[in-house]
Short mmCIF file of C-alpha atoms in Angstrom, two decimals:
data_model
loop_
_atom_site.label_atom_id
_atom_site.label_comp_id
_atom_site.label_asym_id
_atom_site.label_seq_id
_atom_site.Cartn_x
_atom_site.Cartn_y
_atom_site.Cartn_z
CA UNK X 1486 22.66 -28.99 -43.55
CA UNK X 1487 23.82 -26.50 -46.17
CA UNK X 1488 26.93 -24.75 -44.85
CA UNK X 1489 25.72 -21.35 -46.02
CA UNK X 1490 22.67 -21.69 -43.76
CA UNK X 1491 24.71 -22.31 -40.60
CA UNK X 1492 23.61 -20.38 -37.52
CA UNK X 1493 26.16 -17.61 -36.85
CA UNK X 1494 26.47 -18.84 -33.25
CA UNK X 1495 28.19 -22.06 -34.36
CA UNK X 1496 30.64 -20.41 -36.76
CA UNK X 1497 34.18 -20.57 -35.44
CA UNK X 1498 35.04 -17.37 -37.32
CA UNK X 1499 32.41 -15.27 -35.50
CA UNK X 1500 33.00 -14.60 -31.76
CA UNK X 1501 29.99 -15.13 -29.50
CA UNK X 1502 29.25 -11.44 -28.60
CA UNK X 1503 29.54 -10.52 -32.28
CA UNK X 1504 27.19 -13.36 -33.24
CA UNK X 1505 24.60 -12.21 -30.69
CA UNK X 1506 24.75 -8.64 -32.02
CA UNK X 1507 24.49 -9.85 -35.63
CA UNK X 1508 21.36 -11.85 -34.76
CA UNK X 1509 19.86 -8.68 -33.28
CA UNK X 1510 20.45 -7.02 -36.66
CA UNK X 1511 18.73 -9.85 -38.52
CA UNK X 1512 21.83 -11.79 -39.64
CA UNK X 1513 21.01 -15.20 -38.21
CA UNK X 1514 22.87 -17.31 -40.79
CA UNK X 1515 26.25 -17.28 -42.48
CA UNK X 1516 24.60 -16.18 -45.71
CA UNK X 1517 23.30 -13.03 -44.02
CA UNK X 1518 26.74 -12.13 -42.68
CA UNK X 1519 28.37 -12.54 -46.09
CA UNK X 1520 25.57 -10.61 -47.82
CA UNK X 1521 25.69 -7.69 -45.36
CA UNK X 1522 29.34 -6.91 -44.55
CA UNK X 1523 28.31 -3.45 -43.34
CA UNK X 1524 26.35 -5.06 -40.49
CA UNK X 1525 29.49 -6.86 -39.32
CA UNK X 1526 31.44 -3.59 -39.40
CA UNK X 1527 28.74 -1.86 -37.34
CA UNK X 1528 28.85 -4.62 -34.72
CA UNK X 1529 32.66 -4.57 -34.54
CA UNK X 1530 32.56 -0.78 -34.14
CA UNK X 1531 30.11 -1.19 -31.24
CA UNK X 1532 32.61 -3.53 -29.59
CA UNK X 1533 35.46 -1.04 -30.18
CA UNK X 1534 37.41 -3.50 -32.33
CA UNK X 1535 40.47 -2.02 -34.01
CA UNK X 1536 41.69 -1.84 -36.72
CA UNK X 1537 38.08 -2.05 -37.89
CA UNK X 1538 38.47 -2.54 -41.64
CA UNK X 1539 41.21 -5.15 -41.39
CA UNK X 1540 39.44 -7.17 -38.67
CA UNK X 1541 36.12 -7.10 -40.56
CA UNK X 1542 37.79 -8.18 -43.80
CA UNK X 1543 39.67 -11.01 -42.05
CA UNK X 1544 36.50 -12.21 -40.28
CA UNK X 1545 34.51 -12.21 -43.52
CA UNK X 1546 37.28 -14.12 -45.27
CA UNK X 1547 37.37 -16.74 -42.51
CA UNK X 1548 33.58 -17.02 -42.57
CA UNK X 1549 33.62 -17.53 -46.34
CA UNK X 1550 36.27 -20.25 -46.04
CA UNK X 1551 34.28 -21.91 -43.28
CA UNK X 1552 31.11 -22.24 -45.37
CA UNK X 1553 32.77 -23.02 -48.69
CA UNK X 1554 35.17 -25.64 -47.35
CA UNK X 1555 32.97 -27.85 -45.12
CA UNK X 1556 35.61 -30.57 -45.16
CA UNK X 1557 37.48 -28.48 -42.59
CA UNK X 1558 34.79 -29.49 -40.08
CA UNK X 1559 35.67 -33.15 -40.53
CA UNK X 1560 39.38 -32.96 -39.82
CA UNK X 1561 40.59 -35.43 -37.21
CA UNK X 1562 43.85 -36.57 -35.64
CA UNK X 1563 44.69 -40.18 -34.99
CA UNK X 1564 45.28 -41.37 -31.43
CA UNK X 1565 48.90 -42.10 -32.35
CA UNK X 1566 49.54 -38.57 -33.61
CA UNK X 1567 47.99 -37.11 -30.47
CA UNK X 1568 50.17 -39.36 -28.32
CA UNK X 1569 53.30 -38.25 -30.15
CA UNK X 1570 52.31 -34.61 -29.79
CA UNK X 1571 51.83 -35.02 -26.04
CA UNK X 1572 55.22 -36.74 -25.71
CA UNK X 1573 56.93 -33.97 -27.65
CA UNK X 1574 55.56 -31.13 -25.55
CA UNK X 1575 57.75 -28.94 -23.41
CA UNK X 1576 58.43 -30.26 -19.88
CA UNK X 1577 55.66 -29.56 -17.42
CA UNK X 1578 55.97 -26.86 -14.80
CA UNK X 1579 57.29 -27.95 -11.40
CA UNK X 1580 55.84 -26.28 -8.33
CA UNK X 1581 58.09 -25.77 -5.27
CA UNK X 1582 55.31 -27.25 -3.12
CA UNK X 1583 55.84 -30.99 -3.58
CA UNK X 1584 52.33 -31.87 -2.42
CA UNK X 1585 50.64 -29.60 -4.96
CA UNK X 1586 53.08 -30.65 -7.67
CA UNK X 1587 52.31 -34.34 -7.17
CA UNK X 1588 48.60 -33.70 -6.74
CA UNK X 1589 48.26 -31.88 -10.08
CA UNK X 1590 50.74 -34.03 -12.00
CA UNK X 1591 50.23 -33.75 -15.75
CA UNK X 1592 47.64 -31.01 -15.25
CA UNK X 1593 50.72 -28.77 -15.13
CA UNK X 1594 51.50 -29.68 -18.75
CA UNK X 1595 50.46 -27.35 -21.52
CA UNK X 1596 48.51 -28.60 -24.47
CA UNK X 1597 44.86 -27.58 -24.41
CA UNK X 1598 43.63 -28.37 -20.90
CA UNK X 1599 41.99 -25.74 -18.71
CA UNK X 1600 42.77 -25.71 -14.98
CA UNK X 1601 40.30 -24.02 -12.64
CA UNK X 1602 41.35 -22.97 -9.13
CA UNK X 1603 38.45 -22.14 -6.82
CA UNK X 1604 38.08 -21.26 -3.17
CA UNK X 1605 36.79 -18.75 -0.65
CA UNK X 1606 38.47 -15.33 -0.25
CA UNK X 1607 41.82 -15.71 1.48
CA UNK X 1608 42.26 -19.37 0.58
CA UNK X 1609 45.29 -18.63 -1.61
CA UNK X 1610 43.95 -18.58 -5.20
CA UNK X 1611 45.98 -15.55 -6.25
CA UNK X 1612 49.02 -16.83 -4.34
CA UNK X 1613 48.76 -20.11 -6.24
CA UNK X 1614 48.58 -18.26 -9.56
CA UNK X 1615 51.60 -16.13 -8.74
CA UNK X 1616 53.53 -19.21 -7.61
CA UNK X 1617 52.59 -21.04 -10.80
CA UNK X 1618 53.77 -18.15 -12.98
CA UNK X 1619 57.06 -18.00 -11.05
CA UNK X 1620 57.54 -21.78 -11.42
CA UNK X 1621 56.90 -21.56 -15.16
CA UNK X 1622 59.27 -18.64 -15.61
CA UNK X 1623 62.03 -20.16 -13.47
CA UNK X 1624 62.35 -23.81 -14.58
CA UNK X 1625 63.69 -26.48 -12.27
CA UNK X 1626 66.64 -27.03 -14.62
CA UNK X 1627 69.18 -24.33 -13.66
CA UNK X 1628 70.52 -24.31 -17.20
CA UNK X 1629 67.12 -23.81 -18.84
CA UNK X 1630 66.19 -20.47 -20.31
CA UNK X 1631 63.94 -18.15 -18.28
CA UNK X 1632 60.40 -18.24 -19.66
CA UNK X 1633 57.50 -15.79 -19.93
CA UNK X 1634 53.93 -15.79 -18.61
CA UNK X 1635 50.72 -13.77 -19.01
CA UNK X 1636 48.66 -12.69 -15.97
CA UNK X 1637 45.18 -11.29 -16.71
CA UNK X 1638 44.06 -9.42 -13.59
CA UNK X 1639 40.34 -8.68 -13.27
CA UNK X 1640 40.24 -7.99 -9.52
CA UNK X 1641 43.26 -5.75 -9.07
CA UNK X 1642 44.84 -8.47 -6.94
CA UNK X 1643 48.25 -8.54 -8.63
CA UNK X 1644 50.88 -7.04 -6.31
CA UNK X 1645 54.28 -6.70 -8.04
CA UNK X 1646 56.14 -6.58 -4.74
CA UNK X 1647 54.66 -9.93 -3.75
CA UNK X 1648 55.61 -11.47 -7.08
CA UNK X 1649 59.13 -10.09 -6.71
CA UNK X 1650 59.34 -11.76 -3.29
CA UNK X 1651 58.27 -15.14 -4.68
CA UNK X 1652 60.60 -14.99 -7.67
CA UNK X 1653 63.54 -13.97 -5.51
CA UNK X 1654 62.99 -16.94 -3.21
CA UNK X 1655 62.54 -19.38 -6.10
CA UNK X 1656 65.67 -18.16 -7.83
CA UNK X 1657 67.61 -18.68 -4.62
CA UNK X 1658 66.28 -22.25 -4.36
CA UNK X 1659 66.72 -23.28 -7.98
CA UNK X 1660 69.83 -21.33 -8.93
CA UNK X 1661 71.86 -21.02 -5.72
CA UNK X 1662 75.12 -20.90 -7.67
CA UNK X 1663 74.40 -17.39 -8.97
CA UNK X 1664 76.38 -14.53 -7.51
CA UNK X 1665 74.42 -11.40 -6.47
CA UNK X 1666 74.89 -9.45 -9.74
CA UNK X 1667 73.87 -12.43 -11.89
CA UNK X 1668 70.91 -13.21 -9.62
CA UNK X 1669 69.76 -9.59 -9.75
CA UNK X 1670 69.94 -9.62 -13.56
CA UNK X 1671 67.91 -12.83 -13.80
CA UNK X 1672 65.34 -11.51 -11.33
CA UNK X 1673 64.94 -8.39 -13.44
CA UNK X 1674 64.45 -10.57 -16.53
CA UNK X 1675 61.78 -12.66 -14.79
CA UNK X 1676 59.87 -9.57 -13.69
CA UNK X 1677 60.07 -8.04 -17.15
CA UNK X 1678 58.81 -11.24 -18.79
CA UNK X 1679 55.60 -11.48 -16.77
CA UNK X 1680 53.02 -9.62 -18.87
CA UNK X 1681 50.19 -8.27 -16.68
CA UNK X 1682 46.93 -7.28 -18.39
CA UNK X 1683 44.33 -5.40 -16.31
CA UNK X 1684 40.70 -5.99 -17.35
CA UNK X 1685 38.04 -3.94 -15.57
CA UNK X 1686 34.86 -5.56 -16.93
CA UNK X 1687 33.59 -8.44 -19.02
CA UNK X 1688 34.07 -6.57 -22.29
CA UNK X 1689 37.72 -5.81 -21.54
CA UNK X 1690 38.31 -9.39 -20.39
CA UNK X 1691 36.79 -10.76 -23.58
CA UNK X 1692 38.82 -8.38 -25.75
CA UNK X 1693 42.02 -9.25 -23.85
CA UNK X 1694 41.58 -13.00 -24.37
CA UNK X 1695 40.69 -12.54 -28.02
CA UNK X 1696 43.80 -10.41 -28.65
CA UNK X 1697 46.15 -12.95 -27.04
CA UNK X 1698 46.75 -14.93 -30.30
CA UNK X 1699 48.37 -11.91 -31.94
CA UNK X 1700 50.23 -11.08 -28.72
CA UNK X 1701 51.69 -14.59 -28.53
CA UNK X 1702 53.01 -14.53 -32.08
CA UNK X 1703 56.78 -14.27 -31.85
CA UNK X 1704 56.72 -15.10 -28.12
CA UNK X 1705 57.50 -18.83 -27.97
CA UNK X 1706 58.76 -18.54 -24.39
CA UNK X 1707 55.29 -17.86 -22.93
CA UNK X 1708 54.50 -20.93 -20.85
CA UNK X 1709 51.33 -19.95 -18.97
CA UNK X 1710 48.22 -17.78 -19.19
CA UNK X 1711 46.44 -17.03 -15.92
CA UNK X 1712 43.06 -15.29 -15.55
CA UNK X 1713 42.44 -14.14 -11.97
CA UNK X 1714 39.50 -14.34 -11.89
CA UNK X 1715 37.02 -15.48 -14.53
CA UNK X 1716 34.09 -14.97 -12.13
CA UNK X 1717 34.71 -11.37 -11.07
CA UNK X 1718 33.67 -9.85 -14.41
CA UNK X 1719 30.57 -11.97 -14.87
CA UNK X 1720 28.93 -12.30 -11.46
CA UNK X 1721 27.20 -8.91 -11.90
CA UNK X 1722 27.23 -8.55 -15.70
CA UNK X 1723 24.90 -10.20 -18.20
CA UNK X 1724 22.79 -11.37 -15.25
CA UNK X 1725 19.60 -10.56 -17.17
CA UNK X 1726 20.67 -12.84 -20.02
CA UNK X 1727 22.08 -16.03 -18.57
CA UNK X 1728 22.08 -17.79 -21.95
CA UNK X 1729 24.31 -15.10 -23.46
CA UNK X 1730 26.57 -15.19 -20.41
CA UNK X 1731 26.93 -18.96 -20.76
CA UNK X 1732 27.83 -18.60 -24.46
CA UNK X 1733 30.43 -15.90 -23.75
CA UNK X 1734 32.01 -17.97 -20.96
CA UNK X 1735 32.09 -21.05 -23.20
CA UNK X 1736 33.72 -18.96 -25.92
CA UNK X 1737 36.39 -17.71 -23.50
CA UNK X 1738 37.08 -21.23 -22.25
CA UNK X 1739 37.39 -22.52 -25.82
CA UNK X 1740 39.78 -19.67 -26.68
CA UNK X 1741 41.99 -20.46 -23.69
CA UNK X 1742 42.05 -24.16 -24.58
CA UNK X 1743 42.97 -23.32 -28.19
CA UNK X 1744 45.80 -21.07 -27.03
CA UNK X 1745 47.05 -23.84 -24.77
CA UNK X 1746 46.96 -26.37 -27.61
CA UNK X 1747 48.53 -24.14 -30.27
CA UNK X 1748 51.28 -22.70 -28.07
CA UNK X 1749 51.77 -25.62 -25.65
CA UNK X 1750 51.15 -23.48 -22.61
CA UNK X 1751 49.22 -23.76 -19.35
CA UNK X 1752 45.80 -22.10 -19.18
CA UNK X 1753 44.57 -21.37 -15.65
CA UNK X 1754 41.52 -19.51 -14.34
CA UNK X 1755 40.37 -18.80 -10.79
CA UNK X 1756 36.75 -18.89 -9.69
CA UNK X 1757 34.78 -17.76 -6.66
CA UNK X 1758 32.58 -19.89 -4.42
CA UNK X 1759 28.86 -19.43 -3.96
CA UNK X 1760 26.19 -20.94 -1.73
CA UNK X 1761 23.67 -23.32 -3.29
CA UNK X 1762 20.47 -24.39 -1.60
CA UNK X 1763 18.65 -27.70 -1.70
CA UNK X 1764 15.45 -28.79 -0.01
CA UNK X 1765 16.91 -29.21 3.46
CA UNK X 1766 20.52 -28.12 3.14
CA UNK X 1767 22.98 -25.68 1.64
CA UNK X 1768 26.53 -26.11 0.41
CA UNK X 1769 29.40 -24.23 -1.16
CA UNK X 1770 30.04 -24.69 -4.87
CA UNK X 1771 32.11 -22.89 -7.54
CA UNK X 1772 30.35 -19.88 -9.05
CA UNK X 1773 29.08 -19.36 -12.63
CA UNK X 1774 26.68 -22.29 -12.66
CA UNK X 1775 26.49 -25.75 -14.15
CA UNK X 1776 27.17 -24.69 -17.74
CA UNK X 1777 30.57 -23.32 -16.74
CA UNK X 1778 31.34 -26.35 -14.56
CA UNK X 1779 31.78 -28.47 -17.69
CA UNK X 1780 34.44 -26.17 -19.20
CA UNK X 1781 37.55 -26.86 -17.03
CA UNK X 1782 39.20 -30.24 -17.52
CA UNK X 1783 40.77 -30.03 -14.07
CA UNK X 1784 39.50 -28.33 -10.93
CA UNK X 1785 41.52 -27.57 -7.79
CA UNK X 1786 39.72 -26.37 -4.67
CA UNK X 1787 41.65 -24.45 -2.00
CA UNK X 1788 40.47 -23.93 1.56
CA UNK X 1789 41.83 -22.74 4.86
CA UNK X 1790 42.11 -25.53 7.41
CA UNK X 1791 43.19 -23.70 10.52
CA UNK X 1792 42.17 -20.08 10.97
CA UNK X 1793 44.42 -19.86 14.01
CA UNK X 1794 47.44 -20.80 11.89
CA UNK X 1795 47.87 -18.19 9.13
CA UNK X 1796 48.68 -19.54 5.69
CA UNK X 1797 47.83 -23.18 6.33
CA UNK X 1798 45.39 -24.72 3.88
CA UNK X 1799 44.32 -27.83 2.00
CA UNK X 1800 44.09 -28.33 -1.76
CA UNK X 1801 41.65 -30.89 -3.14
CA UNK X 1802 41.57 -32.13 -6.71
CA UNK X 1803 37.81 -32.18 -7.29
CA UNK X 1804 37.85 -32.81 -11.05
CA UNK X 1805 40.46 -34.41 -13.29
CA UNK X 1806 40.54 -36.54 -16.43
CA UNK X 1807 43.86 -38.08 -15.34
CA UNK X 1808 43.74 -38.68 -11.59
CA UNK X 1809 41.28 -39.65 -8.89
CA UNK X 1810 40.24 -37.10 -6.29
CA UNK X 1811 42.94 -36.49 -3.72
CA UNK X 1812 44.21 -33.71 -1.50
CA UNK X 1813 47.32 -32.27 0.11
CA UNK X 1814 48.24 -29.63 2.66
CA UNK X 1815 50.06 -26.42 1.77
CA UNK X 1816 51.35 -23.36 3.57
CA UNK X 1817 51.56 -19.78 2.27
CA UNK X 1818 54.92 -18.33 3.31
CA UNK X 1819 56.82 -15.20 2.31
CA UNK X 1820 58.68 -17.42 -0.17
CA UNK X 1821 55.37 -18.56 -1.73
CA UNK X 1822 53.37 -21.79 -1.57
CA UNK X 1823 55.33 -24.58 0.13
CA UNK X 1824 54.64 -27.88 1.85
CA UNK X 1825 53.13 -27.88 5.32
CA UNK X 1826 56.42 -29.00 6.90
CA UNK X 1827 58.61 -26.66 4.86
CA UNK X 1828 59.33 -24.38 7.83
CA UNK X 1829 60.56 -27.25 9.99
CA UNK X 1830 62.57 -28.78 7.17
CA UNK X 1831 64.68 -25.74 6.48
CA UNK X 1832 65.16 -22.30 8.04
CA UNK X 1833 63.25 -19.35 6.63
CA UNK X 1834 64.84 -16.07 5.79
CA UNK X 1835 65.82 -13.83 2.93
CA UNK X 1836 67.94 -15.30 0.11
CA UNK X 1837 71.61 -15.09 0.84
CA UNK X 1838 72.48 -13.41 -2.45
CA UNK X 1839 70.21 -10.41 -1.78
CA UNK X 1840 69.25 -10.02 -5.41
CA UNK X 1841 66.06 -8.14 -4.60
CA UNK X 1842 67.93 -5.29 -3.01
CA UNK X 1843 70.50 -5.23 -5.79
CA UNK X 1844 67.80 -5.00 -8.44
CA UNK X 1845 65.51 -2.50 -6.72
CA UNK X 1846 68.38 -0.16 -6.05
#
């Protein structure tokens, strides 16, 4: 196939919503995009892309390179080079819940994988995401530098006071040698280095993900990107065009995997549960359909196990390229996600150094 006749929907340089809008304007192939740069500018303006001229010029340049240098489509890495890259990556995140940490294993390594966390409301999806961000920012090695993380909030579920509580507890566990002033300073650094992006609809979510590459430039300490949740913005948008919704979701998943690979960071999304019906039965399944189900490389399902015992739940690894399906128990405590027997293993209470009070005052 002649590269100039490529469908705009398969061009890496043209985002999916832009490609759909270009097709509506009659630009179905790469040749049409290059011949009508004003159409691209009109589409970018409709999507409120800024700065318009610079982004349009950069996109046209990338499109031209893509169709004039087809050899770029045939680039490949050897298995040995990929192995060496994986061995040279930054150490994986370590969760304070030993069961979850062992269950996920290398899924907590950055490098291009996409982890999906699904469950019913109240099962602990947001708590898991907050705990993961805290564990990434506060490494197990007490001498390691404090890291950064990005939290994309689509539901308004991020509560800074709750994150402060988790980080305070984790600092007390992993850096108990700190005196109160030093602990308060590190806690302030951790809170400052979690970047929270609020997205109110699918358009804002898409724009936020697409702007992350420029945001991450010059920020090598970012170790995780969390989207809580991927389903919230799409369960009631683009419902009349399921094919377009599937393409946009696939584009977002590919962008998150690329960010993970290029910056060696963790990419995590949460998803809702929905009821599916068969001939004689019904069952719970992750939302967004079968086309989305192929996007995550690892899927963790959370569920409450005892409604009479607040915070107790079970995590099941339902999809993984590295490990067989398995499960573990967890408990949501003021300190965050911990093992089921954490309360009996050690007393609960506020950290002895009181860094939260020192910082908030």
